[in-house]
Coordinates of C-alpha atoms in Angstrom, one line a residue:
M591 CA 0.1 -0.1 0.0
F592 CA 3.1 2.1 0.6
R593 CA 5.3 3.2 -1.7
R594 CA 8.8 4.0 -0.8
K595 CA 10.4 6.6 -1.4
H596 CA 13.6 7.0 -3.4
S597 CA 15.9 9.9 -3.0
H598 CA 15.7 10.5 -7.0
D599 CA 11.6 10.9 -6.8
H600 CA 10.4 13.1 -9.0
P601 CA 7.7 15.8 -8.8
E602 CA 5.6 13.9 -11.2
N603 CA 5.7 10.5 -9.9
D604 CA 4.0 12.2 -6.9
S605 CA 0.6 14.1 -6.4
A606 CA 1.6 15.1 -3.2
K607 CA 4.7 17.2 -4.6
Q608 CA 3.0 18.2 -7.2
V609 CA 0.4 20.0 -5.0
A610 CA 3.0 21.0 -2.9
K611 CA 4.8 22.3 -6.0
V612 CA 1.4 24.3 -7.7
K613 CA 1.2 26.2 -4.4
E614 CA 4.4 27.5 -4.2
L615 CA 4.5 28.9 -8.4
K616 CA 0.7 30.6 -7.1
S617 CA 2.1 32.4 -4.0
C618 CA 5.3 33.1 -6.2
I619 CA 3.1 34.7 -8.3
G620 CA 0.9 36.3 -6.0
A621 CA -2.5 37.8 -6.2
L622 CA -3.9 37.9 -9.3
S623 CA -7.4 39.2 -10.6
G624 CA -9.4 39.9 -13.9
R625 CA -8.6 37.8 -17.0
S626 CA -5.5 36.4 -15.3
L627 CA -7.4 35.3 -12.8
V628 CA -9.4 32.8 -15.2
Y629 CA -6.6 32.0 -16.8
C630 CA -4.5 30.7 -13.7
T631 CA -6.7 27.8 -12.6
D632 CA -4.5 24.8 -10.9
A633 CA -4.3 23.1 -13.9
C634 CA -3.1 26.3 -15.7
L635 CA -0.3 25.9 -13.2
R636 CA 0.3 22.7 -13.8
R637 CA 0.6 22.7 -17.2
Y638 CA 3.7 25.3 -16.7
L639 CA 5.1 23.4 -14.4
E640 CA 5.0 20.3 -16.6
A641 CA 6.4 22.3 -19.5
R642 CA 9.4 23.6 -17.5
N643 CA 10.5 20.0 -15.5
W644 CA 8.7 21.2 -12.5
N645 CA 11.3 24.0 -11.4
V646 CA 9.4 26.3 -10.3
D647 CA 11.4 29.1 -10.8
K648 CA 11.7 28.4 -14.8
A649 CA 7.8 27.9 -14.1
K650 CA 7.3 31.6 -13.0
K651 CA 9.4 33.0 -15.9
M652 CA 7.1 31.3 -18.5
L653 CA 4.0 32.2 -16.8
E654 CA 4.2 35.9 -16.7
D655 CA 5.9 35.6 -19.8
S656 CA 2.5 34.3 -21.0
L657 CA 0.3 36.5 -19.4
K658 CA 2.2 38.8 -20.4
W659 CA 1.7 38.4 -23.8
R660 CA -1.9 37.5 -23.3
S661 CA -2.4 41.2 -22.2
T662 CA -1.0 42.6 -25.3
Y663 CA -2.7 39.8 -27.7
R664 CA -5.8 39.7 -26.4
P665 CA -6.8 36.3 -27.2
E666 CA -9.7 35.5 -26.1
E667 CA -10.7 39.1 -27.9
I668 CA -10.1 38.0 -31.0
R669 CA -13.8 37.2 -33.0
W670 CA -14.8 35.2 -35.6
H671 CA -16.2 37.8 -38.1
E672 CA -12.4 39.2 -37.7
V673 CA -10.4 36.5 -38.8
A674 CA -13.3 34.3 -41.4
N675 CA -11.6 34.8 -44.1
E676 CA -8.4 33.3 -43.1
G677 CA -10.5 30.0 -42.8
E678 CA -13.0 30.4 -46.5
T679 CA -10.5 28.0 -47.8
G680 CA -11.1 25.1 -44.3
K681 CA -7.2 25.3 -44.4
V682 CA -7.3 25.3 -40.6
Y683 CA -11.1 24.5 -38.7
R684 CA -11.5 22.7 -35.2
A685 CA -13.6 19.0 -36.7
N686 CA -16.8 18.3 -35.7
F687 CA -15.3 15.0 -33.5
H688 CA -12.9 14.0 -30.4
D689 CA -9.5 11.1 -30.6
R690 CA -10.4 8.6 -28.2
Y691 CA -9.1 10.5 -25.7
G692 CA -12.1 13.5 -25.6
R693 CA -9.5 15.7 -27.3
T694 CA -10.2 18.3 -29.8
V695 CA -9.3 17.8 -33.0
L696 CA -8.2 20.5 -35.7
V697 CA -7.5 19.5 -38.7
L698 CA -4.9 21.8 -40.5
R699 CA -4.8 21.9 -44.5
P700 CA -1.4 23.7 -45.3
G701 CA -2.1 22.9 -49.6
K702 CA -5.4 25.4 -48.6
Q703 CA -3.2 27.7 -47.5
N704 CA -5.2 31.4 -49.5
T705 CA -3.9 34.4 -48.1
T706 CA -0.1 36.0 -48.0
A707 CA -0.1 38.1 -44.6
A708 CA 1.8 35.9 -41.7
D709 CA 0.1 37.5 -38.3
N710 CA -3.4 37.6 -39.9
Q711 CA -2.7 33.7 -40.3
I712 CA -0.9 33.3 -36.8
R713 CA -4.3 35.5 -35.1
H714 CA -6.6 32.8 -37.6
L715 CA -4.6 29.7 -35.2
V716 CA -4.6 31.6 -32.1
Y717 CA -8.9 31.9 -32.6
L718 CA -8.9 27.8 -33.1
I719 CA -6.4 27.4 -30.6
E720 CA -8.5 28.8 -28.1
N721 CA -11.7 27.5 -29.2
A722 CA -10.9 23.9 -29.0
I723 CA -9.0 24.2 -25.3
L724 CA -13.9 25.8 -25.1
N725 CA -14.8 22.8 -26.7
L726 CA -12.4 20.5 -24.6
S727 CA -14.2 17.3 -23.0
A728 CA -14.4 17.5 -19.2
G729 CA -11.6 16.4 -17.5
Q730 CA -9.2 17.1 -20.8
E731 CA -6.9 19.7 -21.4
Q732 CA -5.3 18.7 -24.8
M733 CA -6.0 18.5 -28.6
S734 CA -4.7 16.6 -31.4
W735 CA -3.6 18.0 -34.8
L736 CA -4.5 16.8 -38.1
I737 CA -2.3 17.5 -40.8
D738 CA -3.5 17.1 -44.3
F739 CA -0.8 17.5 -46.9
T740 CA -2.6 17.1 -49.8
G741 CA -2.3 20.0 -52.8
W742 CA 0.7 21.0 -50.5
S743 CA 4.2 22.2 -52.3
L744 CA 7.1 24.9 -52.4
N745 CA 4.4 27.6 -53.1
T746 CA 2.2 26.8 -50.5
N747 CA 4.8 26.6 -48.0
V748 CA 4.8 27.8 -44.4
P749 CA 7.5 30.9 -44.7
I750 CA 10.2 29.5 -42.4
R751 CA 9.9 32.7 -40.2
T752 CA 5.8 32.2 -39.8
A753 CA 6.7 29.1 -38.5
R754 CA 8.8 29.9 -35.9
D755 CA 6.7 32.5 -34.5
T756 CA 3.4 29.7 -34.9
S757 CA 6.1 27.2 -32.7
N758 CA 6.6 29.7 -30.1
I759 CA 3.8 30.3 -29.9
L760 CA 2.0 27.3 -29.2
Q761 CA 4.9 26.4 -26.8
N762 CA 5.4 29.0 -24.9
H763 CA 2.4 30.4 -24.1
Y764 CA 0.1 26.7 -24.4
P765 CA 2.0 24.7 -23.0
E766 CA 1.0 20.7 -22.8
R767 CA -1.6 22.1 -24.4
L768 CA -1.2 19.9 -28.1
A769 CA -1.1 15.9 -26.8
V770 CA 0.4 15.0 -30.3
A771 CA -0.2 16.1 -33.6
F772 CA -0.4 13.8 -36.8
L773 CA 1.7 15.0 -40.5
Y774 CA -0.3 12.6 -42.6
N775 CA 1.6 11.5 -46.0
P776 CA 3.9 14.1 -45.8
P777 CA 5.9 15.2 -49.7
T778 CA 9.4 14.1 -48.9
I779 CA 9.6 17.7 -49.6
F780 CA 8.9 18.5 -45.9
E781 CA 10.6 16.5 -44.9
A782 CA 13.9 19.2 -45.1
F783 CA 11.4 21.6 -44.1
L784 CA 11.2 19.9 -40.5
K785 CA 14.6 19.6 -40.3
I786 CA 14.9 23.7 -40.4
I787 CA 11.7 24.0 -37.9
K788 CA 13.4 21.2 -35.8
Y789 CA 15.8 23.9 -35.2
F790 CA 13.5 26.1 -32.5
L791 CA 11.0 23.3 -31.8
D792 CA 11.8 21.7 -27.7
P793 CA 12.7 18.5 -28.1
K794 CA 9.1 18.0 -26.5
T795 CA 7.4 19.3 -28.9
F796 CA 8.9 17.5 -31.1
Q797 CA 8.1 14.1 -30.0
K798 CA 4.3 15.0 -30.2
V799 CA 5.2 15.3 -34.2
K800 CA 3.8 11.6 -35.7
F801 CA 4.7 11.3 -39.3
V802 CA 2.3 8.9 -40.7
Y803 CA 2.2 6.8 -44.0
P804 CA -0.8 4.8 -45.4
K805 CA 1.0 1.9 -46.8
N806 CA 3.0 1.5 -43.2
K807 CA 0.9 -0.8 -41.1
D808 CA 2.2 0.7 -37.9
S809 CA 1.3 4.3 -39.0
V810 CA -2.5 2.7 -40.1
E811 CA -2.5 1.3 -36.4
L812 CA -1.7 4.8 -34.4
M813 CA -4.2 6.3 -36.3
R814 CA -6.4 2.8 -34.9
S815 CA -5.3 3.3 -31.4
F816 CA -6.2 7.2 -31.3
F817 CA -9.5 7.9 -34.2
D818 CA -12.9 5.8 -34.4
M819 CA -11.7 5.8 -38.1
E820 CA -15.9 6.3 -38.8
N821 CA -14.7 9.5 -37.4
L822 CA -12.0 9.9 -38.6
P823 CA -11.5 11.6 -42.2
A824 CA -10.2 9.3 -45.8
E825 CA -8.0 12.4 -46.5
F826 CA -6.5 10.9 -43.1
G827 CA -7.1 7.3 -43.8
G828 CA -10.5 6.4 -41.7
E829 CA -14.1 6.0 -43.2
A830 CA -16.1 9.9 -43.1
K831 CA -16.1 12.1 -46.0
L832 CA -14.2 15.6 -44.8
Q833 CA -16.4 18.6 -45.5
Y834 CA -15.9 21.9 -45.0
D835 CA -18.6 23.7 -44.7
H836 CA -17.2 27.4 -43.7
E837 CA -20.5 29.0 -43.3
E838 CA -22.0 26.0 -41.2
F839 CA -19.2 26.3 -39.4
S840 CA -19.1 30.7 -39.2
R841 CA -22.3 30.1 -37.6
M842 CA -20.6 27.8 -34.8
M843 CA -17.9 30.0 -34.5
A844 CA -20.4 32.4 -33.9
E845 CA -22.1 30.9 -31.0
D846 CA -18.8 29.4 -29.3
D847 CA -18.0 33.5 -29.4
V848 CA -20.1 34.0 -27.1
K849 CA -19.6 31.3 -24.5
A850 CA -15.6 32.5 -24.4
S851 CA -17.1 35.8 -23.6
S852 CA -18.8 35.0 -20.9
L853 CA -15.9 32.6 -20.0
W854 CA -14.1 35.4 -20.1
G855 CA -16.1 38.0 -18.0
L856 CA -16.4 39.9 -21.5
D857 CA -19.8 40.1 -21.2
T858 CA -20.5 43.8 -20.0
K859 CA -16.7 45.6 -21.6
L860 CA -18.1 43.6 -24.2
G861 CA -20.9 43.1 -24.8
H862 CA -21.7 44.3 -28.8
V863 CA -19.5 41.4 -30.5
K864 CA -22.4 38.8 -29.1
N865 CA -25.2 40.2 -31.8
V866 CA -22.1 41.9 -34.3
Y867 CA -20.4 39.5 -36.5
S868 CA -19.6 42.0 -38.6
G869 CA -18.1 45.2 -38.9
A870 CA -15.2 47.0 -37.6
E871 CA -17.5 48.2 -34.8
V872 CA -17.2 45.3 -32.7
I873 CA -12.8 45.9 -32.7
P874 CA -12.5 46.6 -29.3
E875 CA -11.0 50.3 -29.1
P876 CA -7.3 50.7 -29.5
V877 CA -7.0 52.6 -25.6
L878 CA -7.2 49.9 -24.3
L879 CA -4.4 48.4 -26.2
A880 CA -1.2 49.1 -25.2
P881 CA 1.5 50.0 -27.1
P882 CA 3.6 47.6 -29.5
A883 CA 6.9 47.0 -27.8
S884 CA 9.4 49.3 -30.2

């Protein structure tokens, strides 16, 4: 019944130590209010600690950087109508099914790239990451990515800077949110691209990237272990039909924006967001935003 303690025990193996670390981190960051308070749940602190191997000082620095980023980037204030044009081709969207573990699934189809402004592309992805988190099953904190390379070529290639900026946001501000990213049938040329990306990917994140090839038996088994084949689109070796209906998706996102406003306590401040999904008047007044770093 009692487990013998060893001097080399790590906190990740011991729930009492984990609870103590979360408590310690909580007292280190001090009193919080508003959205920071909503953000910094025990589960959130635990993710930052996990990302920094349970080192409280490092986790504190990482969390403080995230809170700073969130206060200027304001990911929870992005509304679908502001990024909807990025989603017209269905290059990134939330699937209508979860994986076997109850994780939200984001489908990424880089071959469907339809715009050139990197900042807007990243903003669109950040919106969808926030939306994926909003739609997690109870008790689940992570999402899965399915990346389909159909139609991908060097012409639709993501610039290295965009790939780096996206990786940084995901790693630094959404720690332990990505469970796994399946790269389905990537062309050989993509491997060269990935070698470059690997330089700014945390080894922990890189381990979550899985190459899946339809003719490889192990790959097929891996997909089966994560997904119900009836839900999984044929493009990823499943039996479902991959359909992206922009109007239908936009309607769903508009409903989710109301949920997000309520979660973040934005109902009163940005109440007009609820009913209006077009036009510039719903963008928060610039006075709310911190000045850009010089």
